[in-house]
CSV table of C-alpha atoms in Angstrom, one decimal:
chain,number,residue,atom,x,y,z
A,1,MET,CA,-0.2,-0.1,0.2
A,2,SER,CA,1.1,3.3,-1.3
A,3,ASN,CA,1.7,5.6,1.2
A,4,SER,CA,1.5,9.2,-0.5
A,5,PHE,CA,-0.6,10.5,-3.7
A,6,VAL,CA,1.0,13.6,-5.2
A,7,TYR,CA,-0.9,15.6,-7.7
A,8,VAL,CA,0.3,18.4,-9.5
A,9,THR,CA,-1.9,20.9,-12.0
A,10,TYR,CA,-1.6,24.1,-13.8
A,11,ILE,CA,-4.5,26.4,-13.3
A,12,ARG,CA,-5.0,30.4,-15.4
A,13,THR,CA,-5.4,32.1,-12.4
A,14,THR,CA,-3.4,34.9,-9.5
A,15,PRO,CA,-1.7,33.0,-6.7
A,16,GLU,CA,-3.5,35.0,-4.7
A,17,LYS,CA,-7.2,33.5,-6.6
A,18,LEU,CA,-5.7,30.2,-5.9
A,19,TRP,CA,-5.5,30.5,-2.3
A,20,GLU,CA,-8.7,31.7,-1.8
A,21,ALA,CA,-10.5,29.3,-3.8
A,22,LEU,CA,-8.5,26.9,-0.9
A,23,THR,CA,-9.4,28.9,1.8
A,24,ASP,CA,-12.9,30.5,1.8
A,25,PRO,CA,-16.0,28.1,2.8
A,26,GLU,CA,-18.0,29.7,-0.3
A,27,PHE,CA,-15.2,29.2,-3.0
A,28,ASN,CA,-15.1,25.7,-1.4
A,29,ARG,CA,-18.4,24.8,-2.0
A,30,GLN,CA,-17.8,25.4,-6.1
A,31,PHE,CA,-15.6,23.4,-6.6
A,32,PHE,CA,-15.4,21.2,-4.2
A,33,LEU,CA,-18.2,19.1,-4.5
A,34,CYS,CA,-20.6,20.8,-2.3
A,35,SER,CA,-18.5,20.5,0.1
A,36,TYR,CA,-15.8,23.1,1.8
A,37,GLN,CA,-13.4,23.8,4.7
A,38,GLU,CA,-13.3,25.2,7.9
A,39,SER,CA,-10.9,26.7,10.1
A,40,GLU,CA,-9.1,30.1,10.9
A,41,TRP,CA,-6.4,29.2,9.4
A,42,LYS,CA,-3.4,29.8,11.5
A,43,VAL,CA,-0.7,27.2,13.3
A,44,GLY,CA,-1.9,25.4,15.2
A,45,SER,CA,-5.7,26.5,14.7
A,46,SER,CA,-8.5,23.2,14.1
A,47,TRP,CA,-9.8,22.4,10.3
A,48,LYS,CA,-12.8,21.0,8.7
A,49,LEU,CA,-14.0,19.8,5.7
A,50,ILE,CA,-17.7,19.6,6.2
A,51,PHE,CA,-20.0,17.5,3.3
A,52,PRO,CA,-23.4,19.5,2.1
A,53,ASP,CA,-25.6,17.4,4.6
A,54,GLY,CA,-23.2,19.7,7.3
A,55,ARG,CA,-20.9,16.3,8.9
A,56,VAL,CA,-17.8,16.1,9.4
A,57,ALA,CA,-16.2,14.5,6.9
A,58,ASP,CA,-12.0,15.0,7.5
A,59,SER,CA,-10.8,17.6,11.0
A,60,GLY,CA,-7.4,18.2,11.5
A,61,GLU,CA,-4.8,21.4,12.3
A,62,ILE,CA,-3.5,23.3,10.3
A,63,LEU,CA,0.5,22.6,10.9
A,64,GLU,CA,2.1,25.5,8.0
A,65,ILE,CA,0.4,28.5,6.7
A,66,ASP,CA,1.8,30.5,4.1
A,67,PRO,CA,0.1,32.5,2.2
A,68,PRO,CA,-0.7,32.5,-0.8
A,69,ARG,CA,2.6,29.7,-1.6
A,70,ARG,CA,2.1,26.8,1.2
A,71,LEU,CA,-0.5,25.7,2.6
A,72,VAL,CA,-0.4,22.3,5.2
A,73,ILE,CA,-2.9,20.4,7.1
A,74,LYS,CA,-3.1,17.2,9.6
A,75,TRP,CA,-5.8,15.1,8.3
A,76,ARG,CA,-7.7,12.5,9.7
A,77,ASN,CA,-11.0,10.8,7.9
A,78,GLU,CA,-14.3,11.3,10.1
A,79,TRP,CA,-16.7,9.1,8.5
A,80,MET,CA,-15.0,6.0,8.0
A,81,PRO,CA,-14.3,4.0,11.5
A,82,GLU,CA,-11.5,1.8,9.6
A,83,ILE,CA,-10.0,4.5,8.5
A,84,LYS,CA,-10.4,7.1,10.8
A,85,GLU,CA,-8.4,4.8,12.6
A,86,ASP,CA,-5.4,4.5,10.9
A,87,GLY,CA,-5.1,7.9,12.7
A,88,TYR,CA,-3.3,11.1,10.9
A,89,THR,CA,-2.4,12.1,7.5
A,90,ARG,CA,-0.7,15.1,5.8
A,91,CYS,CA,-1.8,17.1,2.8
A,92,THR,CA,0.5,19.7,1.3
A,93,PHE,CA,-0.6,22.5,-0.8
A,94,ALA,CA,2.0,24.4,-2.7
A,95,ILE,CA,1.6,27.1,-5.5
A,96,GLU,CA,4.2,27.5,-7.6
A,97,GLN,CA,3.8,30.6,-10.6
A,98,ASP,CA,4.9,30.3,-14.2
A,99,GLY,CA,4.5,33.3,-15.8
A,100,GLU,CA,0.2,33.3,-16.6
A,101,LEU,CA,0.6,29.8,-14.3
A,102,MET,CA,-0.2,28.9,-11.0
A,103,LYS,CA,1.8,25.4,-10.9
A,104,LEU,CA,-0.7,23.9,-8.0
A,105,ALA,CA,1.1,20.8,-6.4
A,106,VAL,CA,-1.2,18.7,-3.4
A,107,THR,CA,0.6,16.1,-1.9
A,108,HIS,CA,-1.2,14.3,0.6
A,109,GLU,CA,1.2,11.5,2.2
A,110,ALA,CA,1.5,9.1,5.5
A,111,ASP,CA,3.8,7.6,8.0
A,112,GLY,CA,3.2,4.6,7.1
A,113,PRO,CA,-0.2,2.3,5.7
A,114,HIS,CA,-2.5,4.7,5.4
A,115,ARG,CA,-6.1,3.1,3.8
A,116,LEU,CA,-7.1,7.2,3.3
A,117,ILE,CA,-3.6,7.4,0.9
A,118,PRO,CA,-5.6,5.0,-2.0
A,119,ASN,CA,-8.9,6.8,-0.8
A,120,VAL,CA,-7.6,10.3,-1.9
A,121,SER,CA,-5.5,9.3,-5.6
A,122,LYS,CA,-9.1,8.9,-6.4
A,123,GLY,CA,-10.7,12.0,-5.2
A,124,TRP,CA,-7.3,15.0,-5.7
A,125,PRO,CA,-8.1,14.3,-9.6
A,126,LEU,CA,-12.0,15.0,-9.9
A,127,VAL,CA,-11.7,18.4,-7.3
A,128,LEU,CA,-8.6,19.7,-8.4
A,129,ALA,CA,-10.0,19.3,-12.4
A,130,SER,CA,-13.4,21.1,-10.5
A,131,LEU,CA,-10.9,24.7,-9.0
A,132,LYS,CA,-9.3,24.2,-11.9
A,133,SER,CA,-12.4,23.9,-14.4
A,134,LEU,CA,-14.1,26.8,-11.6
A,135,LEU,CA,-11.2,28.9,-12.0
A,136,GLU,CA,-10.7,29.0,-15.8
A,137,THR,CA,-14.0,28.9,-17.0
A,138,GLY,CA,-16.3,30.2,-13.9
A,139,LYS,CA,-18.1,27.3,-12.9
A,140,GLY,CA,-16.3,24.1,-11.2
A,141,PHE,CA,-18.5,20.3,-10.7
A,142,GLU,CA,-21.6,20.3,-9.0
A,143,ARG,CA,-20.7,16.2,-8.6
A,144,PRO,CA,-19.3,13.3,-9.6
A,145,PRO,CA,-19.8,12.6,-12.8
A,146,THR,CA,-21.7,9.2,-13.3
A,147,LYS,CA,-20.1,5.9,-13.7
A,148,GLY,CA,-21.4,4.4,-17.1
């Protein structure tokens, strides 16, 4: 079982707009498949990812924050008991300007084998494609695509 997942994308936007999309709850709802994040966005503050129905999907703590370049979250799944028992992972968002594009690298990792990593490897590509679509076209994905 792999203990890390890395996804890199390039988005035509500004660092400030990308940072706002990642940290503002109303912006989150437009690309995070109607879910949103709650935090004071300071080192040591609590962090939650909230499902549209109000349930806590994931929780943790802000480990590092350097707007608009870097964000590191201590992350634990809250709604799947077998994954919750594996404990915390780390999710790092790194933003670098490349001309008129922003390079966004998301690294989700665990210190050892962790059942959350295979799950995020399916979820992050969809969420980040939705983020890219929102920032470049004004419209994110409302829900995951149906399997057909």
